[in-house]
């Protein structure tokens, strides 16, 4: 039994015990055990079988867990887990995962109303049976309904970063197939959409069957949904679907254009073709009076050229601005990762980060950056040991000490991620904020307030002359939490008037601003966008690439992105420095 499987059993135990309302310490012991096992570099079994070593010496694995692991390795299962699974069937457990519901409340709904699955839960909310329960009320009934909608969507679509994980594994698996001559991913994954319904792969292969056989041999394959002569769909772990199509080499470009979509983009492409007396489909470009002979199709570029357009970057193919842009003759020139000069949102060990200022600075240099801002949390975020004025000033003194050693290599900015308080106003006094080089303002508490309240709070922060940017402006977490209610146009208006920047948070679960908002802020309001990682560790700095993808979908070029220039060149963009 490998470490991964043991850890999974422990996670299941933790989840079920939580559902049962067990002692939190026992629950945490399982969580910690699972993490400890996942972090181990050698197989648990190996330690267990070595008489000279003791598994209980591994941090996070106590005596009880050692006993459990011993049983698990010997018998392949855990009697306690089987018992719990009997008591709480998977359908009930699914309720516990509904955002905003949680294990405790789900267990009560199961016990008190006899609700067994998501469908019954939805019905009970809709017929107003839940609001009457003690501790629930109308508001939490609505929260459950909203959560159900999110959970349903989450079950179907995966975050882009997740699809990318599958993409990388598939690319590597398929690259060893000798029959495949050319391969490209298409669909929403290629367009860089924030979530993907499935993965679409196009290949040129001879013989076609060999490529399909190879895909069927992909180890995580769970089932083959369908297989024809040139098309196959499989399902891999986590219910994720992968479609592969085998096409002819001289039709590859046309097929890639077609299967990259989006559907809306392709509708426009076809109508532009029609206006020129042409027909575009997945097999090529044809003259309407000669449907037998394709006049183009080997490369995607030829398809666009046939309708008088330059090649359109896949990220823009949503029928939003790409056609007007293409006709204007301006090159697309979208922002690229290499254009980014700084990262102005990151946390350190002073609050909830894992690395020190020096670690983050070195890592930033290694990634080619010339400036970073240290932006730990402010005092209101007590859970993360947020900084009060004194600790913040101590951190700045530390930055002063470090600066000489980074002279000429990296500018380390004295920053803060200052909370916007529930009742309005900033979490730190103005005289402290005035001393900072860079102030991010963000909402972490009171996210369920009314649209008026939240909008007022954010407008208040924007009006503060020391605030340089609003971090993750809508608070949404993809598949987990909707954006808070906010009058986003009022925010854009105010940000533009005060020269306050807006962040595109690159964390793949946030991607906040959302692409359409980002496009509006940039194009309509001329607000410079700052793309930040919000890193809580050194590896966290690598999420910049997802922010770039989102920025490209918003049509952002280098000049629209504030931190695609040096810190000194950025300053004139901000009200604080005028
Ligand atoms: P997804 O998978 O839901 O994240 O989104 P897509 O865009 O990847 O959609 P998918 O996988 O159904 O199809 C990939 C592309 O193939 C799609 O963007 C456009 C094209 N396509 C697929 N089915 C149709 C169709 O019935 N009509 C048209 N016009 N295009 C289609
Ligand atoms: Ca797709
Ligand atoms: Ca598909
Ligand atoms: Zn942050």
Coordinates of C-alpha atoms and ligand atoms in Angstrom, one line a residue:
X1 CA 0.0 0.0 0.0
X2 CA 1.5 3.3 -1.1
X3 CA 1.7 6.5 1.0
X4 CA -0.9 8.2 -1.2
X5 CA -3.5 5.5 -0.4
X6 CA -2.8 5.5 3.3
X7 CA -3.1 9.3 3.4
X8 CA -6.4 9.0 1.5
X9 CA -7.8 6.6 4.1
X10 CA -6.8 9.0 6.9
X11 CA -8.5 11.9 5.1
X12 CA -11.6 9.9 4.7
X13 CA -11.5 9.0 8.4
X14 CA -11.1 12.7 9.3
X15 CA -14.0 13.7 7.1
X16 CA -16.3 11.0 8.5
X17 CA -15.3 11.7 12.1
X18 CA -16.0 15.4 11.5
X19 CA -19.3 14.5 10.1
X20 CA -20.0 12.4 13.2
X21 CA -19.2 15.3 15.4
X22 CA -16.2 13.7 17.0
X23 CA -13.5 15.3 19.2
X24 CA -11.6 17.9 17.0
X25 CA -8.3 16.6 18.3
X26 CA -8.9 13.1 17.0
X27 CA -10.0 14.6 13.7
X28 CA -6.9 16.8 13.5
X29 CA -4.7 13.8 14.3
X30 CA -5.9 12.1 11.2
X31 CA -5.4 15.2 9.1
X32 CA -1.9 15.7 10.4
X33 CA -1.2 12.0 9.9
X34 CA -2.3 12.2 6.3
X35 CA -0.2 15.3 5.7
X36 CA 2.9 13.7 7.4
X37 CA 2.6 10.6 5.2
X38 CA 2.2 12.7 2.1
X39 CA 5.3 14.7 3.0
X40 CA 7.4 11.6 3.6
X41 CA 10.0 10.9 0.9
X42 CA 10.1 7.2 1.4
X43 CA 7.3 4.6 1.6
X44 CA 5.7 4.1 5.0
X45 CA 5.8 0.4 4.4
X46 CA 9.6 0.5 4.2
X47 CA 9.9 2.2 7.6
X48 CA 7.3 -0.2 9.1
X49 CA 9.2 -3.3 7.9
X50 CA 12.6 -2.1 9.1
X51 CA 13.2 -3.5 12.6
X52 CA 15.8 -0.8 13.4
X53 CA 13.3 2.0 12.9
X54 CA 10.1 3.2 14.5
X55 CA 7.3 4.8 12.5
X56 CA 6.2 6.7 15.6
X57 CA 9.4 8.7 15.3
X58 CA 8.0 10.4 12.2
X59 CA 6.6 13.8 13.3
X60 CA 2.8 13.8 13.0
X61 CA 2.4 10.1 13.4
X62 CA 1.5 9.1 16.9
X63 CA 1.0 5.7 18.5
X64 CA -2.6 5.3 17.5
X65 CA -1.9 6.1 13.9
X66 CA 1.0 3.6 13.8
X67 CA -1.5 0.9 14.9
X68 CA -3.9 1.9 12.2
X69 CA -1.2 1.9 9.6
X70 CA -0.1 -1.5 10.6
X71 CA -3.7 -2.9 10.2
X72 CA -4.1 -1.0 7.0
X73 CA -0.9 -2.4 5.5
X74 CA -1.6 -5.9 6.7
X75 CA -5.3 -6.1 5.6
X76 CA -5.7 -3.4 3.0
X77 CA -8.6 -1.8 4.9
X78 CA -9.6 -0.2 8.2
X79 CA -12.5 -1.7 10.2
X80 CA -13.3 1.8 11.7
X81 CA -13.5 3.3 8.2
X82 CA -15.9 0.6 7.0
X83 CA -18.1 1.1 10.0
X84 CA -18.3 4.9 9.5
X85 CA -19.0 4.5 5.8
X86 CA -21.9 2.2 6.7
X87 CA -23.2 4.8 9.1
X88 CA -22.8 7.7 6.7
X89 CA -23.3 6.8 3.0
X90 CA -21.4 8.7 0.4
X91 CA -24.6 10.6 -0.7
X92 CA -25.0 12.0 2.8
X93 CA -21.3 12.9 2.9
X94 CA -21.7 14.8 -0.3
X95 CA -24.0 17.2 1.7
X96 CA -21.1 18.0 4.1
X97 CA -19.1 19.3 1.2
X98 CA -21.7 21.8 0.1
X99 CA -20.1 25.2 0.5
X100 CA -21.6 27.0 3.5
X101 CA -23.1 23.9 5.0
X102 CA -20.3 21.8 6.6
X103 CA -20.2 18.6 8.4
X104 CA -22.0 19.5 11.6
X105 CA -25.0 21.1 10.0
X106 CA -25.2 18.4 7.4
X107 CA -25.3 15.8 10.1
X108 CA -28.2 17.5 11.8
X109 CA -30.1 17.8 8.6
X110 CA -29.6 14.0 8.1
X111 CA -30.7 13.2 11.7
X112 CA -33.5 15.7 12.2
X113 CA -35.1 15.8 8.7
X114 CA -34.0 12.5 7.4
X115 CA -32.3 14.1 4.4
X116 CA -30.2 11.5 2.5
X117 CA -28.8 13.3 -0.5
X118 CA -28.4 16.5 -2.4
X119 CA -31.6 16.3 -4.3
X120 CA -33.6 15.9 -1.0
X121 CA -31.6 18.7 0.5
X122 CA -32.5 21.1 -2.4
X123 CA -36.2 20.1 -2.1
X124 CA -36.2 20.7 1.6
X125 CA -34.7 24.2 1.2
X126 CA -37.1 25.0 -1.6
X127 CA -40.1 24.0 0.4
X128 CA -38.8 26.0 3.4
X129 CA -38.4 23.1 5.8
X130 CA -34.8 23.9 6.7
X131 CA -35.3 27.5 7.9
X132 CA -37.5 26.3 10.8
X133 CA -34.7 24.2 12.4
X134 CA -33.0 25.6 15.4
X135 CA -29.8 27.5 14.3
X136 CA -30.6 27.6 10.6
X137 CA -33.0 30.4 9.6
X138 CA -33.9 31.8 6.2
X139 CA -30.5 33.2 5.5
X140 CA -28.6 29.9 6.0
X141 CA -31.3 28.1 4.0
X142 CA -30.5 30.5 1.1
X143 CA -26.8 30.0 1.7
X144 CA -27.3 26.2 1.3
X145 CA -29.2 26.8 -2.0
X146 CA -26.4 28.9 -3.3
X147 CA -23.8 26.4 -2.1
X148 CA -25.7 23.6 -3.9
X149 CA -25.5 25.5 -7.1
X150 CA -21.8 26.0 -6.8
X151 CA -21.2 22.4 -5.7
X152 CA -23.1 21.2 -8.8
X153 CA -21.0 23.4 -11.1
X154 CA -17.8 22.3 -9.3
X155 CA -18.7 18.7 -9.9
X156 CA -18.7 19.3 -13.6
X157 CA -15.9 21.8 -14.4
X158 CA -12.3 21.8 -13.2
X159 CA -10.1 24.8 -12.5
X160 CA -7.7 25.5 -15.4
X161 CA -4.7 24.6 -13.2
X162 CA -6.3 21.2 -12.5
X163 CA -6.9 20.6 -16.2
X164 CA -3.3 21.7 -16.8
X165 CA -2.2 18.9 -14.5
X166 CA -4.0 16.4 -16.6
X167 CA -2.7 18.1 -19.7
X168 CA 0.9 17.7 -18.6
X169 CA 0.4 14.0 -17.8
X170 CA -1.4 13.3 -21.0
X171 CA 1.2 15.2 -23.1
X172 CA 4.0 13.2 -21.5
X173 CA 2.1 9.9 -21.9
X174 CA 1.2 10.5 -25.5
X175 CA 4.6 11.7 -26.5
X176 CA 5.9 8.1 -26.3
X177 CA 3.4 7.0 -28.9
X178 CA 5.2 6.5 -32.2
X179 CA 2.1 6.6 -34.3
X180 CA 1.4 10.3 -33.3
X181 CA 3.1 12.8 -35.6
X182 CA 1.5 16.0 -34.3
X183 CA -0.4 16.8 -31.2
X184 CA -2.1 19.9 -29.8
X185 CA -4.7 20.5 -27.1
X186 CA -7.8 22.4 -28.1
X187 CA -11.0 23.6 -26.4
X188 CA -11.4 25.7 -23.4
X189 CA -8.1 24.4 -22.0
X190 CA -6.2 26.0 -25.0
X191 CA -8.2 29.2 -24.6
X192 CA -7.1 29.4 -21.0
X193 CA -10.6 29.6 -19.5
X194 CA -10.6 29.6 -15.8
X195 CA -12.5 26.3 -15.7
X196 CA -12.6 23.5 -18.2
X197 CA -15.4 21.0 -18.7
X198 CA -13.1 18.5 -20.3
X199 CA -9.8 18.2 -22.3
X200 CA -9.8 18.1 -26.0
X201 CA -6.8 16.7 -27.9
X202 CA -6.1 16.7 -31.6
X203 CA -3.6 14.4 -33.2
X204 CA -2.3 13.5 -36.6
X205 CA -1.5 9.8 -36.3
X206 CA -0.9 6.8 -38.5
X207 CA -2.4 4.4 -37.8
X208 CA -5.2 6.2 -36.0
X209 CA -6.1 3.1 -33.9
X210 CA -2.6 3.1 -32.4
X211 CA -3.0 6.6 -31.0
X212 CA -6.4 5.6 -29.5
X213 CA -4.9 2.4 -28.1
X214 CA -2.2 4.5 -26.5
X215 CA -4.7 6.9 -24.9
X216 CA -6.7 3.9 -23.6
X217 CA -3.4 2.7 -21.9
X218 CA -3.2 6.0 -20.0
X219 CA -2.9 4.6 -16.4
X220 CA -5.5 6.8 -14.8
X221 CA -8.2 5.9 -17.3
X222 CA -11.3 4.6 -15.6
X223 CA -13.5 3.9 -18.6
X224 CA -13.9 4.4 -22.3
X225 CA -17.0 6.3 -22.9
X226 CA -17.0 5.9 -26.7
X227 CA -14.6 4.9 -29.4
X228 CA -15.0 5.3 -33.1
X229 CA -12.6 5.3 -36.1
X230 CA -11.2 8.8 -35.4
X231 CA -12.6 9.8 -32.1
X232 CA -12.4 8.5 -28.6
X233 CA -13.6 9.7 -25.2
X234 CA -12.3 8.4 -22.0
X235 CA -12.9 9.2 -18.3
X236 CA -10.0 9.5 -16.0
X237 CA -9.9 9.8 -12.2
X238 CA -12.1 12.5 -10.6
X239 CA -14.7 12.0 -13.4
X240 CA -12.7 14.1 -15.8
X241 CA -13.3 13.5 -19.5
X242 CA -10.7 13.5 -22.2
X243 CA -11.6 13.6 -25.9
X244 CA -9.2 12.8 -28.6
X245 CA -9.7 13.2 -32.3
X246 CA -7.4 11.9 -35.1
X247 CA -7.3 14.2 -38.1
X248 CA -5.5 14.3 -41.4
X249 CA -2.2 16.3 -41.6
X250 CA -3.6 18.7 -44.3
X251 CA -6.7 19.3 -42.2
X252 CA -4.9 19.8 -38.8
X253 CA -5.1 23.6 -38.8
X254 CA -8.8 23.7 -39.7
X255 CA -9.6 21.1 -37.1
X256 CA -7.5 22.9 -34.4
X257 CA -9.3 26.2 -35.2
X258 CA -12.7 24.4 -35.1
X259 CA -12.1 22.5 -31.9
X260 CA -10.5 25.3 -30.0
X261 CA -13.7 27.3 -30.2
X262 CA -15.3 29.0 -28.6
X263 CA -18.5 28.2 -30.3
X264 CA -19.4 31.9 -30.4
X265 CA -16.1 32.8 -32.0
X266 CA -16.5 30.1 -34.6
X267 CA -20.0 31.3 -35.5
X268 CA -18.5 34.6 -36.3
X269 CA -15.7 33.1 -38.3
X270 CA -18.1 31.1 -40.4
X271 CA -20.3 34.1 -41.1
X272 CA -17.3 36.2 -42.2
X273 CA -16.3 33.3 -44.4
X274 CA -19.8 33.1 -45.9
X275 CA -19.6 36.8 -46.7
X276 CA -16.5 36.1 -48.8
X277 CA -18.2 33.2 -50.6
X278 CA -16.3 30.7 -48.5
X279 CA -17.1 27.8 -46.2
X280 CA -15.1 27.0 -43.1
X281 CA -15.5 23.8 -41.2
X282 CA -13.3 21.3 -39.3
X283 CA -12.0 19.9 -42.6
X284 CA -10.7 23.0 -44.2
X285 CA -11.7 26.2 -46.1
X286 CA -13.8 25.7 -49.3
X287 CA -15.1 27.9 -52.0
X288 CA -18.9 27.7 -51.9
X289 CA -19.0 26.8 -55.7
X290 CA -16.4 24.1 -55.2
X291 CA -17.1 22.2 -52.0
X292 CA -14.9 19.3 -53.1
X293 CA -11.5 21.0 -52.9
X294 CA -10.1 22.6 -49.8
X295 CA -8.1 25.7 -50.4
X296 CA -6.5 25.8 -47.0
X297 CA -6.4 24.0 -43.7
X298 CA -3.0 22.6 -42.8
X299 CA -2.3 25.5 -40.4
X300 CA -4.6 27.5 -38.3
X301 CA -3.2 30.7 -39.7
X302 CA -4.4 29.8 -43.2
X303 CA -8.0 29.7 -42.0
X304 CA -7.8 33.2 -40.5
X305 CA -5.9 34.5 -43.6
X306 CA -8.7 33.1 -45.8
X307 CA -11.2 35.4 -44.1
X308 CA -8.8 38.3 -44.0
X309 CA -7.8 38.2 -40.4
X310 CA -4.4 37.7 -38.6
X311 CA -4.0 34.7 -36.4
X312 CA -6.0 35.2 -33.3
X313 CA -4.5 34.2 -29.9
X314 CA -6.7 31.4 -28.5
X315 CA -7.2 33.3 -25.2
X316 CA -9.2 36.0 -27.1
X317 CA -11.5 33.6 -29.0
X318 CA -14.7 34.4 -27.1
X319 CA -16.3 36.8 -29.6
X320 CA -15.7 39.7 -27.3
X321 CA -13.2 42.1 -28.7
X322 CA -11.0 40.0 -31.0
X323 CA -12.8 40.7 -34.3
X324 CA -12.8 44.5 -33.9
X325 CA -9.2 44.4 -32.8
X326 CA -8.2 42.2 -35.7
X327 CA -9.9 44.6 -38.2
X328 CA -8.2 47.6 -36.6
X329 CA -4.9 46.3 -37.7
X330 CA -3.2 46.7 -34.3
X331 CA -1.1 43.7 -33.5
X332 CA -2.5 41.6 -30.6
X333 CA 0.8 41.6 -28.6
X334 CA -0.7 40.2 -25.4
X335 CA 1.2 40.4 -22.1
X336 CA 3.6 37.6 -21.5
X337 CA 5.2 36.2 -18.3
X338 CA 8.6 37.6 -19.3
X339 CA 7.2 41.1 -19.3
X340 CA 6.5 41.1 -15.6
X341 CA 9.1 43.0 -13.6
X342 CA 7.7 42.8 -10.0
X343 CA 5.4 41.0 -7.7
X344 CA 3.7 43.2 -5.2
X345 CA 1.6 40.9 -3.0
X346 CA 3.3 38.3 -0.8
X347 CA 3.3 37.0 2.7
X348 CA 6.1 36.0 5.0
X349 CA 6.6 34.1 8.3
X350 CA 5.6 37.3 10.1
X351 CA 2.0 36.3 9.4
X352 CA 0.7 33.2 7.5
X353 CA 3.6 32.8 5.0
X354 CA 6.1 30.0 5.1
X355 CA 9.3 31.9 4.0
X356 CA 11.2 34.8 5.3
X357 CA 11.7 38.2 3.6
X358 CA 15.2 37.1 2.5
X359 CA 13.9 33.8 1.1
X360 CA 11.2 35.6 -0.9
X361 CA 13.7 38.2 -2.2
X362 CA 16.1 35.5 -3.4
X363 CA 13.4 33.6 -5.0
X364 CA 12.1 36.7 -6.7
X365 CA 15.6 37.4 -8.2
X366 CA 15.8 33.8 -9.4
X367 CA 12.5 34.4 -11.2
X368 CA 13.9 37.5 -12.9
X369 CA 12.0 40.1 -10.9
X370 CA 13.5 43.5 -10.1
X371 CA 11.1 44.5 -7.3
X372 CA 8.8 42.9 -4.7
X373 CA 6.5 44.2 -2.0
X374 CA 6.2 42.5 1.3
X375 CA 2.5 42.6 2.1
X376 CA 1.7 40.7 5.2
X377 CA -1.8 40.9 6.8
X378 CA -2.8 43.6 9.2
X379 CA -3.9 43.1 12.8
X380 CA -7.6 42.4 12.1
X381 CA -6.6 39.1 10.5
X382 CA -5.9 37.7 14.0
X383 CA -6.0 34.1 12.7
X384 CA -2.9 34.8 10.6
X385 CA -1.3 36.9 13.4
X386 CA -1.8 40.1 11.4
X387 CA 0.6 42.9 12.1
X388 CA -0.2 45.8 14.4
X389 CA 1.7 49.1 13.9
X390 CA 4.6 48.1 16.1
X391 CA 5.2 44.7 14.5
X392 CA 4.8 46.3 11.1
X393 CA 7.4 48.9 11.9
X394 CA 9.7 46.2 13.1
X395 CA 9.3 44.4 9.8
X396 CA 10.1 47.6 7.9
X397 CA 13.2 48.1 10.1
X398 CA 14.2 44.6 9.0
X399 CA 13.7 45.6 5.3
X400 CA 15.9 48.6 5.9
X401 CA 18.6 46.2 7.1
X402 CA 18.2 44.0 4.1
X403 CA 18.1 46.6 1.5
X404 CA 21.9 47.2 1.1
X405 CA 22.5 43.6 0.3
X406 CA 20.0 43.7 -2.6
X407 CA 21.1 47.1 -3.9
X408 CA 21.0 47.2 -7.7
X409 CA 19.4 43.7 -7.8
X410 CA 16.0 43.9 -6.2
X411 CA 13.9 46.7 -4.7
X412 CA 12.2 45.5 -1.6
X413 CA 9.1 47.6 -0.9
X414 CA 7.6 48.2 2.5
X415 CA 4.1 47.1 2.0
X416 CA 1.0 45.9 3.9
X417 CA -2.2 44.1 3.0
X418 CA -4.4 46.2 5.1
X419 CA -7.9 45.0 5.9
X420 CA -10.9 47.1 5.1
X421 CA -12.8 46.9 8.4
X422 CA -16.4 45.6 8.5
X423 CA -17.7 48.9 9.7
X424 CA -15.6 50.8 7.0
X425 CA -12.2 52.4 7.4
X426 CA -8.8 50.9 7.3
X427 CA -7.3 48.5 9.9
X428 CA -4.2 50.6 10.5
X429 CA -3.9 54.3 11.2
X430 CA -3.2 56.7 8.4
X431 CA 0.2 57.8 9.8
X432 CA 1.4 54.1 9.5
X433 CA 0.0 53.7 6.0
X434 CA 1.6 56.9 5.0
X435 CA 5.0 55.4 5.7
X436 CA 4.4 52.4 3.5
X437 CA 5.7 52.3 -0.1
X438 CA 2.8 50.2 -1.2
X439 CA -0.6 49.6 0.4
X440 CA -3.0 46.9 -0.7
X441 CA -6.5 47.2 0.7
X442 CA -8.6 44.1 0.9
X443 CA -11.9 42.7 2.3
X444 CA -11.6 39.5 4.3
X445 CA -14.4 39.9 6.8
X446 CA -18.0 40.8 6.4
X447 CA -18.2 39.4 2.9
X448 CA -21.9 38.7 3.2
X449 CA -22.8 42.3 3.8
X450 CA -25.2 44.2 1.5
X451 CA -24.1 45.6 -1.8
X452 CA -24.3 49.1 -0.4
X453 CA -22.1 48.3 2.6
X454 CA -19.4 46.4 0.7
X455 CA -19.3 49.0 -2.0
X456 CA -19.0 51.8 0.6
X457 CA -16.2 50.0 2.4
X458 CA -14.2 49.6 -0.8
X459 CA -14.9 53.1 -2.0
X460 CA -13.7 54.3 1.4
X461 CA -10.4 52.5 0.9
X462 CA -10.0 53.8 -2.6
X463 CA -10.5 57.3 -1.2
X464 CA -7.7 56.9 1.3
X465 CA -4.7 58.6 -0.3
X466 CA -2.3 56.0 1.1
X467 CA -3.9 53.1 -0.5
X468 CA -2.1 52.2 -3.8
X469 CA -4.2 49.2 -4.9
X470 CA -7.2 47.0 -4.1
X471 CA -6.3 43.4 -3.8
X472 CA -8.6 40.6 -5.1
X473 CA -11.4 43.1 -5.7
X474 CA -14.4 40.8 -5.7
X475 CA -13.4 38.1 -3.2
X476 CA -14.6 35.2 -5.4
X477 CA -13.0 31.7 -5.1
X478 CA -13.5 29.7 -8.2
X479 CA -16.0 26.8 -7.6
X480 CA -16.1 27.7 -3.9
X481 CA -17.4 31.1 -3.1
X482 CA -19.2 33.6 -5.2
X483 CA -17.9 37.2 -5.5
X484 CA -19.3 39.5 -2.8
X485 CA -22.0 41.9 -3.8
X486 CA -20.3 45.0 -5.0
X487 CA -21.1 47.8 -7.4
X488 CA -18.0 47.1 -9.6
X489 CA -18.6 50.1 -11.9
X490 CA -18.6 52.4 -8.9
X491 CA -15.3 50.8 -7.9
X492 CA -13.8 51.3 -11.3
X493 CA -15.0 54.9 -11.5
X494 CA -13.4 55.7 -8.1
X495 CA -10.2 53.8 -8.8
X496 CA -9.8 55.7 -12.1
X497 CA -10.5 59.1 -10.4
X498 CA -8.0 58.5 -7.6
X499 CA -5.4 56.6 -9.6
X500 CA -5.7 53.6 -7.4
X501 CA -4.6 50.4 -9.1
X502 CA -6.6 47.2 -9.2
X503 CA -5.1 43.8 -8.7
X504 CA -5.5 40.7 -10.8
X505 CA -4.7 38.1 -8.2
X506 CA -2.9 35.3 -10.0
X507 CA -3.8 32.5 -7.5
X508 CA -5.5 29.9 -9.7
X509 CA -8.4 29.6 -7.3
X510 CA -8.9 33.4 -7.3
X511 CA -8.1 34.9 -10.7
X512 CA -9.8 38.0 -9.3
X513 CA -10.4 40.4 -11.2
X514 CA -12.4 38.1 -13.4
X515 CA -11.5 38.4 -17.1
X516 CA -14.4 40.5 -18.2
X517 CA -14.1 42.9 -15.3
X518 CA -10.4 43.1 -16.0
X519 CA -11.1 44.0 -19.6
X520 CA -13.6 46.6 -18.6
X521 CA -11.3 48.2 -16.0
X522 CA -8.4 48.3 -18.4
X523 CA -10.2 49.3 -21.6
X524 CA -13.1 51.4 -20.5
X525 CA -11.6 53.0 -17.4
X526 CA -7.9 53.0 -18.3
X527 CA -7.0 51.6 -14.9
X528 CA -3.6 50.0 -14.8
X529 CA -3.9 46.4 -13.6
X530 CA -1.3 44.9 -11.3
X531 CA -0.8 41.1 -11.5
X532 CA 0.3 39.6 -8.2
X533 CA 0.8 36.1 -6.9
X534 CA -0.3 36.6 -3.2
X535 CA 2.4 34.0 -2.5
X536 CA 2.5 32.4 0.9
X537 CA 5.6 30.4 0.1
X538 CA 8.5 30.4 -2.4
X539 CA 6.5 28.1 -4.8
X540 CA 3.6 30.5 -4.5
X541 CA 5.6 32.9 -6.7
X542 CA 5.1 30.6 -9.6
X543 CA 1.4 31.1 -9.9
X544 CA 2.1 34.3 -11.9
X545 CA 1.6 32.3 -15.1
X546 CA -2.1 31.8 -14.3
X547 CA -2.6 35.5 -13.8
X548 CA -0.9 36.2 -17.1
X549 CA -3.2 33.7 -18.9
X550 CA -6.2 35.5 -17.3
X551 CA -4.8 38.9 -18.3
X552 CA -4.4 37.7 -21.9
X553 CA -8.0 36.6 -21.9
X554 CA -8.8 40.2 -20.8
X555 CA -6.9 41.5 -23.8
X556 CA -4.2 43.1 -21.7
X557 CA -0.9 44.2 -23.3
X558 CA 2.3 45.2 -21.6
X559 CA 1.3 48.8 -21.3
X560 CA -1.9 47.9 -19.5
X561 CA -0.1 46.0 -16.8
X562 CA 1.3 48.3 -14.1
X563 CA 4.0 45.9 -13.0
X564 CA 5.3 45.2 -16.5
X565 CA 7.5 48.2 -15.8
X566 CA 10.1 49.0 -13.1
X567 CA 9.0 50.3 -9.7
X568 CA 10.2 53.8 -10.5
X569 CA 8.2 53.8 -13.8
X570 CA 5.2 52.5 -11.9
X571 CA 5.1 55.4 -9.4
X572 CA 3.6 58.0 -11.7
X573 CA 0.6 55.7 -12.2
X574 CA -0.5 56.0 -8.5
X575 CA -2.3 58.8 -6.7
X576 CA -0.1 58.3 -3.7
X577 CA 3.0 59.5 -5.6
X578 CA 1.4 62.5 -7.3
Ligands
LIG1 P1 -15.7 23.1 -22.1 O1 -15.2 21.8 -22.5 O2 -17.1 23.1 -21.6 O3 -14.8 23.8 -21.1 O4 -15.7 24.1 -23.4 P2 -15.1 23.8 -24.8 O5 -15.1 25.1 -25.5 O6 -13.8 23.1 -24.7 O7 -16.2 22.9 -25.5 P3 -16.2 21.4 -26.0 O8 -15.2 20.6 -25.4 O9 -17.6 21.0 -26.0 O10 -15.8 21.6 -27.6 C1 -14.6 22.1 -28.0 C2 -14.7 23.0 -29.1 O11 -15.2 22.3 -30.3 C3 -15.7 24.1 -28.9 O12 -15.1 25.2 -28.3 C4 -16.2 24.4 -30.3 C5 -16.1 23.1 -31.0 N1 -17.5 22.5 -31.0 C6 -17.8 21.4 -30.3 N2 -19.0 21.0 -30.5 C7 -19.5 21.9 -31.3 C8 -20.8 22.1 -32.0 O13 -21.8 21.3 -31.8 N3 -20.9 23.2 -32.8 C9 -19.9 24.0 -33.0 N4 -20.1 25.0 -33.8 N5 -18.7 23.9 -32.5 C10 -18.5 22.8 -31.6
LIG2 CA1 -13.5 21.1 -23.8
LIG3 CA1 -14.8 18.1 -25.5
LIG4 ZN1 -2.6 38.3 0.6

